[in-house]
Amino acid sequence: LVFTEEDKYDIYSNLLFKYFLAEGIVCGHDLFVASAKEHPDNILKELPAPLLDDTYRKELGDEAAAKSEDFQDSMKIAWRYQNLPKMEASPTTYTKFGHYYDVSKKMSPELCQSVKRHSFYLHEELSLEPKMKTWNMNSDYARLLQSIQRIISQEGFDGSDAQKKQRNVLRIGIQSLGSVLWGDDVCCSGTPEDAHSLTKFLYVLRGLLRKSLSACIITVPAHLIQNKAIMERVTNLSDMVVGLESFIGSERETNPLYKDYHGLVHVHQIPRLNSLICDVSDTKDLAFRLKRKLFTIERLHLPPDLSDTVSRASKQDLAGSAKLLSSGCGAMAIGKKHLDF
């Protein structure tokens, strides 16, 4: 269960959501798309086109390698950086993992229809069934859970049943869960009337995922949820929690330190299924950027400032820069910046 905190304007989290679905189609997985905002058919029509050309991948790898070499050469100017360990900007630059997608093109209808697709559009479901309340939770959540349970049972994804055909994987995508469109008020009030509906939904959903051949991604407008206790419970009920912070409308959008990026990636929780501990990444400073064709997540590198004017900066200016950096970068990046001063 992957829990994704939406960015403020739901631009990049929506793109990450579509990446998850597109990867399922390329891998031949069945899809289940649920939304109360946008019709699932329209979401599937907007999936990015896959780049299956290995030559293009090689060009991407060569370009990234050249940038990395140029970066290391430029660092030789500052002798303080010569003994620092070399770091690659992208953890998956030279490895074949998953697929690449061109966000400037849409997936062909033939490829999109090559897998079995299931959809849940709340406004259509409301017109088909009367109001219901099951499991003592929000009626819209109950409808969604029953629909997921039905697909898992009827399509042979239930792990407790004997498999009568070749095993496959069900990819579940739920868009903007917890918003007002789902009949939930956790985003409208600090003390919602039914504060346990969202957590109950996730608890039952995780049980369905555990006993079935399925994986799920959920996007939630977490920046609108005022009750922090609910967010803590939601985090504990998820396997992986990732937050996207967009620079749109913030002071970082015009800050030259972040000119190469469009936002930050916050990894709040890493999966630890069937294990007492989880794998810990060697860096927590991640940023994303949307190029002309690709959406990439990279390690955050702040450019070294080697100008002579920096040494004559006032203490007040230095304090302001340190405060600004501390809000978006890790201690390692801040330390590097202070060395230049």
mmCIF file of C-alpha atoms in Angstrom:
data_model
loop_
_atom_site.group_PDB
_atom_site.id
_atom_site.type_symbol
_atom_site.label_atom_id
_atom_site.label_comp_id
_atom_site.label_asym_id
_atom_site.label_seq_id
_atom_site.Cartn_x
_atom_site.Cartn_y
_atom_site.Cartn_z
ATOM 1 C CA LEU A 1 0.000 0.000 0.000
ATOM 2 C CA VAL A 2 1.706 3.170 -1.273
ATOM 3 C CA PHE A 3 0.378 6.389 0.251
ATOM 4 C CA THR A 4 1.226 9.523 -1.751
ATOM 5 C CA GLU A 5 0.732 13.017 -0.356
ATOM 6 C CA GLU A 6 -0.440 15.237 -3.177
ATOM 7 C CA ASP A 7 1.384 18.439 -4.011
ATOM 8 C CA LYS A 8 -0.566 21.661 -3.550
ATOM 9 C CA TYR A 9 -1.956 21.841 -7.077
ATOM 10 C CA ASP A 10 -2.083 18.071 -7.726
ATOM 11 C CA ILE A 11 0.150 18.283 -10.795
ATOM 12 C CA TYR A 12 3.114 16.043 -10.070
ATOM 13 C CA SER A 13 1.308 13.581 -7.769
ATOM 14 C CA ASN A 14 -1.217 13.007 -10.550
ATOM 15 C CA LEU A 15 1.669 12.313 -12.923
ATOM 16 C CA LEU A 16 3.183 9.817 -10.466
ATOM 17 C CA PHE A 17 -0.242 8.172 -10.195
ATOM 18 C CA LYS A 18 -0.379 7.736 -13.974
ATOM 19 C CA TYR A 19 3.173 6.345 -14.022
ATOM 20 C CA PHE A 20 2.043 3.586 -11.641
ATOM 21 C CA LEU A 21 -0.864 2.659 -13.930
ATOM 22 C CA ALA A 22 1.230 2.865 -17.104
ATOM 23 C CA GLU A 23 3.838 0.513 -15.621
ATOM 24 C CA GLY A 24 1.045 -1.952 -14.908
ATOM 25 C CA ILE A 25 -0.098 -1.940 -18.531
ATOM 26 C CA VAL A 26 3.432 -2.429 -19.895
ATOM 27 C CA CYS A 27 3.952 -5.342 -17.454
ATOM 28 C CA GLY A 28 0.609 -6.927 -18.403
ATOM 29 C CA HIS A 29 -1.090 -6.407 -15.020
ATOM 30 C CA ASP A 30 -4.815 -5.925 -14.543
ATOM 31 C CA LEU A 31 -5.890 -2.431 -13.482
ATOM 32 C CA PHE A 32 -8.512 -1.097 -11.094
ATOM 33 C CA VAL A 33 -8.876 2.696 -11.166
ATOM 34 C CA ALA A 34 -11.108 4.514 -8.673
ATOM 35 C CA SER A 35 -11.860 8.230 -8.589
ATOM 36 C CA ALA A 36 -14.490 10.700 -7.442
ATOM 37 C CA LYS A 37 -13.012 13.622 -9.376
ATOM 38 C CA GLU A 38 -12.149 12.387 -12.862
ATOM 39 C CA HIS A 39 -13.666 9.511 -14.800
ATOM 40 C CA PRO A 40 -11.288 6.508 -14.828
ATOM 41 C CA ASP A 41 -11.607 6.194 -18.616
ATOM 42 C CA ASN A 42 -10.268 9.730 -18.999
ATOM 43 C CA ILE A 43 -7.382 8.938 -16.644
ATOM 44 C CA LEU A 44 -6.413 5.905 -18.708
ATOM 45 C CA LYS A 45 -6.519 7.964 -21.910
ATOM 46 C CA GLU A 46 -3.939 10.344 -20.443
ATOM 47 C CA LEU A 47 -1.303 7.740 -19.514
ATOM 48 C CA PRO A 48 2.219 8.526 -20.794
ATOM 49 C CA ALA A 49 3.593 6.527 -23.708
ATOM 50 C CA PRO A 50 6.339 3.998 -22.886
ATOM 51 C CA LEU A 51 9.845 4.334 -24.326
ATOM 52 C CA LEU A 52 10.806 0.791 -25.252
ATOM 53 C CA ASP A 53 13.808 1.717 -27.415
ATOM 54 C CA ASP A 54 17.029 0.563 -25.719
ATOM 55 C CA THR A 55 19.027 2.988 -27.864
ATOM 56 C CA TYR A 56 17.124 5.893 -26.381
ATOM 57 C CA ARG A 57 17.811 4.554 -22.899
ATOM 58 C CA LYS A 58 21.515 4.386 -23.709
ATOM 59 C CA GLU A 59 21.455 8.008 -24.827
ATOM 60 C CA LEU A 60 19.822 8.970 -21.540
ATOM 61 C CA GLY A 61 22.498 7.083 -19.626
ATOM 62 C CA ASP A 62 25.336 8.687 -21.618
ATOM 63 C CA GLU A 63 23.847 12.137 -21.094
ATOM 64 C CA ALA A 64 23.570 11.593 -17.351
ATOM 65 C CA ALA A 65 27.117 10.240 -17.203
ATOM 66 C CA ALA A 66 28.456 13.263 -19.072
ATOM 67 C CA LYS A 67 26.690 15.626 -16.681
ATOM 68 C CA SER A 68 28.097 13.741 -13.728
ATOM 69 C CA GLU A 69 31.649 13.967 -15.117
ATOM 70 C CA ASP A 70 31.257 17.691 -15.789
ATOM 71 C CA PHE A 71 30.003 18.189 -12.260
ATOM 72 C CA GLN A 72 32.977 16.327 -10.782
ATOM 73 C CA ASP A 73 35.418 18.300 -12.956
ATOM 74 C CA SER A 74 33.915 21.594 -11.841
ATOM 75 C CA MET A 75 34.241 20.526 -8.228
ATOM 76 C CA LYS A 76 38.019 20.277 -8.604
ATOM 77 C CA ILE A 77 38.113 24.065 -8.567
ATOM 78 C CA ALA A 78 37.349 23.973 -4.864
ATOM 79 C CA TRP A 79 40.047 21.898 -3.168
ATOM 80 C CA ARG A 80 37.746 21.317 -0.183
ATOM 81 C CA TYR A 81 35.593 18.981 -2.302
ATOM 82 C CA GLN A 82 38.363 16.786 -3.731
ATOM 83 C CA ASN A 83 38.209 14.153 -0.987
ATOM 84 C CA LEU A 84 34.423 13.927 -0.844
ATOM 85 C CA PRO A 85 32.855 10.654 -2.089
ATOM 86 C CA LYS A 86 31.407 10.789 -5.581
ATOM 87 C CA MET A 87 27.619 10.633 -5.795
ATOM 88 C CA GLU A 88 25.468 9.913 -8.821
ATOM 89 C CA ALA A 89 22.557 12.244 -9.372
ATOM 90 C CA SER A 90 20.119 9.453 -10.208
ATOM 91 C CA PRO A 91 20.195 6.135 -8.309
ATOM 92 C CA THR A 92 18.870 4.225 -11.339
ATOM 93 C CA THR A 93 20.816 5.918 -14.109
ATOM 94 C CA TYR A 94 22.851 2.868 -15.100
ATOM 95 C CA THR A 95 20.488 0.094 -14.069
ATOM 96 C CA LYS A 96 17.592 -1.414 -15.966
ATOM 97 C CA PHE A 97 14.659 -1.107 -13.615
ATOM 98 C CA GLY A 98 11.123 -0.675 -14.844
ATOM 99 C CA HIS A 99 10.431 1.383 -17.930
ATOM 100 C CA TYR A 100 10.805 4.945 -19.138
ATOM 101 C CA TYR A 101 7.848 7.034 -20.271
ATOM 102 C CA ASP A 102 7.459 10.036 -22.546
ATOM 103 C CA VAL A 103 5.117 12.508 -20.835
ATOM 104 C CA SER A 104 4.780 14.499 -24.053
ATOM 105 C CA LYS A 105 2.949 11.593 -25.736
ATOM 106 C CA LYS A 106 -0.083 9.525 -24.782
ATOM 107 C CA MET A 107 -0.180 5.742 -24.636
ATOM 108 C CA SER A 108 -1.707 4.167 -27.720
ATOM 109 C CA PRO A 109 -5.294 2.861 -27.321
ATOM 110 C CA GLU A 110 -4.199 -0.584 -28.557
ATOM 111 C CA LEU A 111 -1.624 -0.942 -25.805
ATOM 112 C CA CYS A 112 -3.961 0.465 -23.185
ATOM 113 C CA GLN A 113 -6.670 -2.047 -24.125
ATOM 114 C CA SER A 114 -4.267 -4.990 -24.070
ATOM 115 C CA VAL A 115 -4.905 -5.558 -20.347
ATOM 116 C CA LYS A 116 -8.114 -6.043 -18.399
ATOM 117 C CA ARG A 117 -9.287 -2.801 -16.808
ATOM 118 C CA HIS A 118 -11.796 -2.214 -14.033
ATOM 119 C CA SER A 119 -13.084 1.164 -12.940
ATOM 120 C CA PHE A 120 -14.975 2.765 -10.084
ATOM 121 C CA TYR A 121 -16.429 6.215 -10.681
ATOM 122 C CA LEU A 122 -18.219 7.347 -7.540
ATOM 123 C CA HIS A 123 -20.865 9.474 -9.255
ATOM 124 C CA GLU A 124 -21.971 6.525 -11.388
ATOM 125 C CA GLU A 125 -22.046 4.216 -8.377
ATOM 126 C CA LEU A 126 -24.242 6.640 -6.436
ATOM 127 C CA SER A 127 -26.870 6.535 -9.178
ATOM 128 C CA LEU A 128 -26.877 2.728 -9.295
ATOM 129 C CA GLU A 129 -27.127 1.864 -5.601
ATOM 130 C CA PRO A 130 -29.030 3.438 -2.696
ATOM 131 C CA LYS A 131 -27.170 4.995 0.211
ATOM 132 C CA MET A 132 -25.485 2.373 2.333
ATOM 133 C CA LYS A 133 -23.280 2.198 5.395
ATOM 134 C CA THR A 134 -21.153 -0.870 6.027
ATOM 135 C CA TRP A 135 -18.309 -1.531 8.465
ATOM 136 C CA ASN A 136 -19.455 1.603 10.336
ATOM 137 C CA MET A 137 -17.742 3.973 7.909
ATOM 138 C CA ASN A 138 -18.432 6.475 5.154
ATOM 139 C CA SER A 139 -20.878 4.983 2.627
ATOM 140 C CA ASP A 140 -18.689 5.977 -0.355
ATOM 141 C CA TYR A 141 -15.693 4.202 1.167
ATOM 142 C CA ALA A 142 -17.858 1.135 1.809
ATOM 143 C CA ARG A 143 -18.929 1.026 -1.846
ATOM 144 C CA LEU A 144 -15.316 1.236 -2.972
ATOM 145 C CA LEU A 145 -14.215 -1.555 -0.634
ATOM 146 C CA GLN A 146 -17.015 -3.830 -1.814
ATOM 147 C CA SER A 147 -16.070 -3.173 -5.431
ATOM 148 C CA ILE A 148 -12.395 -3.982 -4.778
ATOM 149 C CA GLN A 149 -13.348 -7.116 -2.834
ATOM 150 C CA ARG A 150 -15.603 -8.265 -5.672
ATOM 151 C CA ILE A 151 -12.883 -7.822 -8.316
ATOM 152 C CA ILE A 152 -10.307 -9.672 -6.183
ATOM 153 C CA SER A 153 -12.694 -12.576 -5.653
ATOM 154 C CA GLN A 154 -14.168 -12.865 -9.148
ATOM 155 C CA GLU A 155 -11.005 -12.287 -11.163
ATOM 156 C CA GLY A 156 -8.876 -14.848 -9.296
ATOM 157 C CA PHE A 157 -6.599 -12.554 -7.298
ATOM 158 C CA ASP A 158 -7.514 -14.039 -3.926
ATOM 159 C CA GLY A 159 -4.389 -15.719 -2.597
ATOM 160 C CA SER A 160 -6.355 -18.018 -0.288
ATOM 161 C CA ASP A 161 -8.165 -19.678 -3.213
ATOM 162 C CA ALA A 162 -6.671 -22.258 -5.546
ATOM 163 C CA GLN A 163 -5.497 -20.592 -8.739
ATOM 164 C CA LYS A 164 -7.347 -21.975 -11.770
ATOM 165 C CA LYS A 165 -5.372 -19.964 -14.296
ATOM 166 C CA GLN A 166 -1.990 -18.303 -14.668
ATOM 167 C CA ARG A 167 -1.261 -15.918 -11.820
ATOM 168 C CA ASN A 168 -1.362 -12.212 -12.482
ATOM 169 C CA VAL A 169 -1.186 -9.006 -10.446
ATOM 170 C CA LEU A 170 -3.925 -6.453 -9.839
ATOM 171 C CA ARG A 171 -2.814 -2.823 -9.679
ATOM 172 C CA ILE A 172 -5.229 -0.596 -7.766
ATOM 173 C CA GLY A 173 -5.128 3.184 -8.108
ATOM 174 C CA ILE A 174 -7.333 5.415 -5.935
ATOM 175 C CA GLN A 175 -7.289 9.142 -6.671
ATOM 176 C CA SER A 176 -7.657 11.943 -4.075
ATOM 177 C CA LEU A 177 -8.961 9.765 -1.258
ATOM 178 C CA GLY A 178 -10.104 11.740 1.772
ATOM 179 C CA SER A 179 -11.250 14.752 -0.249
ATOM 180 C CA VAL A 180 -14.710 16.283 -0.022
ATOM 181 C CA LEU A 181 -15.667 14.525 -3.262
ATOM 182 C CA TRP A 182 -15.605 11.221 -1.356
ATOM 183 C CA GLY A 183 -18.043 12.584 1.213
ATOM 184 C CA ASP A 184 -15.322 12.895 3.841
ATOM 185 C CA ASP A 185 -14.815 16.023 5.932
ATOM 186 C CA VAL A 186 -11.266 15.405 7.209
ATOM 187 C CA CYS A 187 -10.064 18.150 4.848
ATOM 188 C CA CYS A 188 -12.714 20.644 5.982
ATOM 189 C CA SER A 189 -12.580 20.493 9.757
ATOM 190 C CA GLY A 190 -10.069 19.905 12.498
ATOM 191 C CA THR A 191 -12.674 17.799 14.289
ATOM 192 C CA PRO A 192 -14.499 15.832 11.560
ATOM 193 C CA GLU A 193 -17.781 14.094 12.335
ATOM 194 C CA ASP A 194 -16.511 10.662 11.300
ATOM 195 C CA ALA A 195 -12.791 10.923 11.943
ATOM 196 C CA HIS A 196 -12.284 7.143 11.764
ATOM 197 C CA SER A 197 -13.750 6.483 8.292
ATOM 198 C CA LEU A 198 -10.472 7.026 6.444
ATOM 199 C CA THR A 199 -8.431 4.933 8.877
ATOM 200 C CA LYS A 200 -11.022 2.149 8.893
ATOM 201 C CA PHE A 201 -10.983 2.115 5.105
ATOM 202 C CA LEU A 202 -7.196 1.788 4.994
ATOM 203 C CA TYR A 203 -7.243 -0.937 7.649
ATOM 204 C CA VAL A 204 -9.729 -3.068 5.677
ATOM 205 C CA LEU A 205 -7.983 -2.307 2.372
ATOM 206 C CA ARG A 206 -4.610 -3.390 3.719
ATOM 207 C CA GLY A 207 -6.195 -6.670 4.823
ATOM 208 C CA LEU A 208 -7.494 -7.224 1.283
ATOM 209 C CA LEU A 209 -4.065 -6.471 -0.167
ATOM 210 C CA ARG A 210 -2.310 -8.857 2.226
ATOM 211 C CA LYS A 211 -4.361 -11.871 1.174
ATOM 212 C CA SER A 212 -4.471 -11.089 -2.538
ATOM 213 C CA LEU A 213 -2.106 -10.675 -5.478
ATOM 214 C CA SER A 214 -2.483 -6.916 -5.626
ATOM 215 C CA ALA A 215 -0.720 -3.615 -5.007
ATOM 216 C CA CYS A 216 -2.314 -0.224 -4.439
ATOM 217 C CA ILE A 217 -1.369 3.435 -4.740
ATOM 218 C CA ILE A 218 -3.462 6.146 -3.083
ATOM 219 C CA THR A 219 -3.144 9.904 -3.488
ATOM 220 C CA VAL A 220 -4.429 12.071 -0.626
ATOM 221 C CA PRO A 221 -4.550 15.899 -0.321
ATOM 222 C CA ALA A 222 -2.611 15.728 2.946
ATOM 223 C CA HIS A 223 -1.905 19.485 2.979
ATOM 224 C CA LEU A 224 -5.640 20.049 3.533
ATOM 225 C CA ILE A 225 -6.019 17.653 6.466
ATOM 226 C CA GLN A 226 -5.874 19.807 9.585
ATOM 227 C CA ASN A 227 -5.982 16.989 12.143
ATOM 228 C CA LYS A 228 -2.404 15.754 12.536
ATOM 229 C CA ALA A 229 -3.515 12.737 14.595
ATOM 230 C CA ILE A 230 -5.418 11.410 11.574
ATOM 231 C CA MET A 231 -2.334 11.800 9.397
ATOM 232 C CA GLU A 232 -0.233 9.846 11.902
ATOM 233 C CA ARG A 233 -2.758 6.993 11.914
ATOM 234 C CA VAL A 234 -2.900 7.003 8.122
ATOM 235 C CA THR A 235 0.889 6.811 7.963
ATOM 236 C CA ASN A 236 0.972 3.852 10.342
ATOM 237 C CA LEU A 237 -1.642 2.032 8.245
ATOM 238 C CA SER A 238 0.367 2.429 5.031
ATOM 239 C CA ASP A 239 3.405 0.466 3.885
ATOM 240 C CA MET A 240 5.141 3.295 2.057
ATOM 241 C CA VAL A 241 4.486 7.010 2.487
ATOM 242 C CA VAL A 242 5.851 9.539 -0.007
ATOM 243 C CA GLY A 243 5.180 13.269 -0.122
ATOM 244 C CA LEU A 244 5.648 15.625 -3.071
ATOM 245 C CA GLU A 245 6.357 19.300 -2.404
ATOM 246 C CA SER A 246 6.027 21.485 -5.473
ATOM 247 C CA PHE A 247 7.897 24.781 -5.819
ATOM 248 C CA ILE A 248 4.930 26.386 -7.627
ATOM 249 C CA GLY A 249 3.843 29.488 -5.757
ATOM 250 C CA SER A 250 6.607 29.232 -3.139
ATOM 251 C CA GLU A 251 9.793 31.258 -2.634
ATOM 252 C CA ARG A 252 11.880 28.325 -3.839
ATOM 253 C CA GLU A 253 10.416 28.721 -7.341
ATOM 254 C CA THR A 254 12.574 31.830 -7.892
ATOM 255 C CA ASN A 255 15.483 30.744 -5.694
ATOM 256 C CA PRO A 256 18.577 30.148 -7.889
ATOM 257 C CA LEU A 257 19.639 27.272 -5.599
ATOM 258 C CA TYR A 258 16.692 25.212 -6.860
ATOM 259 C CA LYS A 259 16.627 26.399 -10.473
ATOM 260 C CA ASP A 260 17.246 22.859 -11.782
ATOM 261 C CA TYR A 261 14.322 21.291 -9.905
ATOM 262 C CA HIS A 262 10.546 21.592 -9.726
ATOM 263 C CA GLY A 263 10.020 20.204 -6.230
ATOM 264 C CA LEU A 264 11.172 17.992 -3.374
ATOM 265 C CA VAL A 265 10.398 14.344 -2.615
ATOM 266 C CA HIS A 266 9.915 13.424 1.044
ATOM 267 C CA VAL A 267 10.142 9.705 1.853
ATOM 268 C CA HIS A 268 8.340 9.479 5.195
ATOM 269 C CA GLN A 269 8.145 5.686 5.451
ATOM 270 C CA ILE A 270 9.737 2.721 3.657
ATOM 271 C CA PRO A 271 8.087 -0.734 3.416
ATOM 272 C CA ARG A 272 9.254 -3.402 5.842
ATOM 273 C CA LEU A 273 7.047 -6.347 4.906
ATOM 274 C CA ASN A 274 8.009 -9.666 6.541
ATOM 275 C CA SER A 275 10.983 -8.017 8.227
ATOM 276 C CA LEU A 276 11.807 -6.419 11.568
ATOM 277 C CA ILE A 277 13.760 -3.578 9.960
ATOM 278 C CA CYS A 278 13.664 -1.820 6.601
ATOM 279 C CA ASP A 279 16.337 -0.843 4.128
ATOM 280 C CA VAL A 280 17.532 2.700 4.796
ATOM 281 C CA SER A 281 18.568 4.874 1.878
ATOM 282 C CA ASP A 282 21.972 6.551 1.962
ATOM 283 C CA THR A 283 20.365 9.929 1.278
ATOM 284 C CA LYS A 284 17.125 11.642 2.257
ATOM 285 C CA ASP A 285 17.568 14.709 0.072
ATOM 286 C CA LEU A 286 15.603 13.954 -3.100
ATOM 287 C CA ALA A 287 14.207 16.326 -5.691
ATOM 288 C CA PHE A 288 12.214 15.912 -8.885
ATOM 289 C CA ARG A 289 12.069 17.767 -12.149
ATOM 290 C CA LEU A 290 9.885 17.512 -15.201
ATOM 291 C CA LYS A 291 11.886 17.670 -18.396
ATOM 292 C CA ARG A 292 10.433 17.922 -21.871
ATOM 293 C CA LYS A 293 9.803 14.182 -22.004
ATOM 294 C CA LEU A 294 10.755 12.655 -18.669
ATOM 295 C CA PHE A 295 9.781 12.965 -15.027
ATOM 296 C CA THR A 296 12.895 12.220 -12.977
ATOM 297 C CA ILE A 297 13.711 11.915 -9.280
ATOM 298 C CA GLU A 298 17.315 12.694 -8.362
ATOM 299 C CA ARG A 299 19.536 13.312 -5.374
ATOM 300 C CA LEU A 300 19.450 16.967 -4.425
ATOM 301 C CA HIS A 301 22.748 18.727 -5.141
ATOM 302 C CA LEU A 302 23.120 22.408 -4.338
ATOM 303 C CA PRO A 303 25.573 24.184 -6.654
ATOM 304 C CA PRO A 304 28.781 25.468 -4.974
ATOM 305 C CA ASP A 305 29.087 29.244 -4.900
ATOM 306 C CA LEU A 306 32.736 30.065 -5.705
ATOM 307 C CA SER A 307 32.436 33.812 -6.265
ATOM 308 C CA ASP A 308 34.653 36.261 -4.390
ATOM 309 C CA THR A 309 31.680 38.321 -3.239
ATOM 310 C CA VAL A 310 30.482 35.545 -0.948
ATOM 311 C CA SER A 311 33.420 36.004 1.431
ATOM 312 C CA ARG A 312 32.450 39.664 1.911
ATOM 313 C CA ALA A 313 28.777 38.914 2.656
ATOM 314 C CA SER A 314 27.375 40.207 5.919
ATOM 315 C CA LYS A 315 26.602 37.886 8.817
ATOM 316 C CA GLN A 316 22.931 38.718 8.497
ATOM 317 C CA ASP A 317 22.841 37.554 4.875
ATOM 318 C CA LEU A 318 24.622 34.330 5.798
ATOM 319 C CA ALA A 319 22.144 33.629 8.569
ATOM 320 C CA GLY A 320 19.244 34.161 6.176
ATOM 321 C CA SER A 321 20.742 31.784 3.616
ATOM 322 C CA ALA A 322 21.339 29.102 6.236
ATOM 323 C CA LYS A 323 17.745 29.377 7.426
ATOM 324 C CA LEU A 324 16.425 29.059 3.875
ATOM 325 C CA LEU A 325 18.574 26.019 3.132
ATOM 326 C CA SER A 326 17.637 24.252 6.357
ATOM 327 C CA SER A 327 13.956 24.258 5.367
ATOM 328 C CA GLY A 328 14.535 22.235 2.205
ATOM 329 C CA CYS A 329 17.806 20.337 2.389
ATOM 330 C CA GLY A 330 19.576 17.923 4.656
ATOM 331 C CA ALA A 331 22.447 18.667 6.984
ATOM 332 C CA MET A 332 24.968 17.306 4.503
ATOM 333 C CA ALA A 333 23.969 19.847 1.829
ATOM 334 C CA ILE A 334 24.038 22.670 4.369
ATOM 335 C CA GLY A 335 27.502 21.658 5.496
ATOM 336 C CA LYS A 336 28.808 21.812 1.964
ATOM 337 C CA LYS A 337 27.370 25.272 1.516
ATOM 338 C CA HIS A 338 28.974 26.545 4.708
ATOM 339 C CA LEU A 339 32.370 25.275 3.613
ATOM 340 C CA ASP A 340 32.289 27.681 0.693
ATOM 341 C CA PHE A 341 31.596 30.544 3.023
#
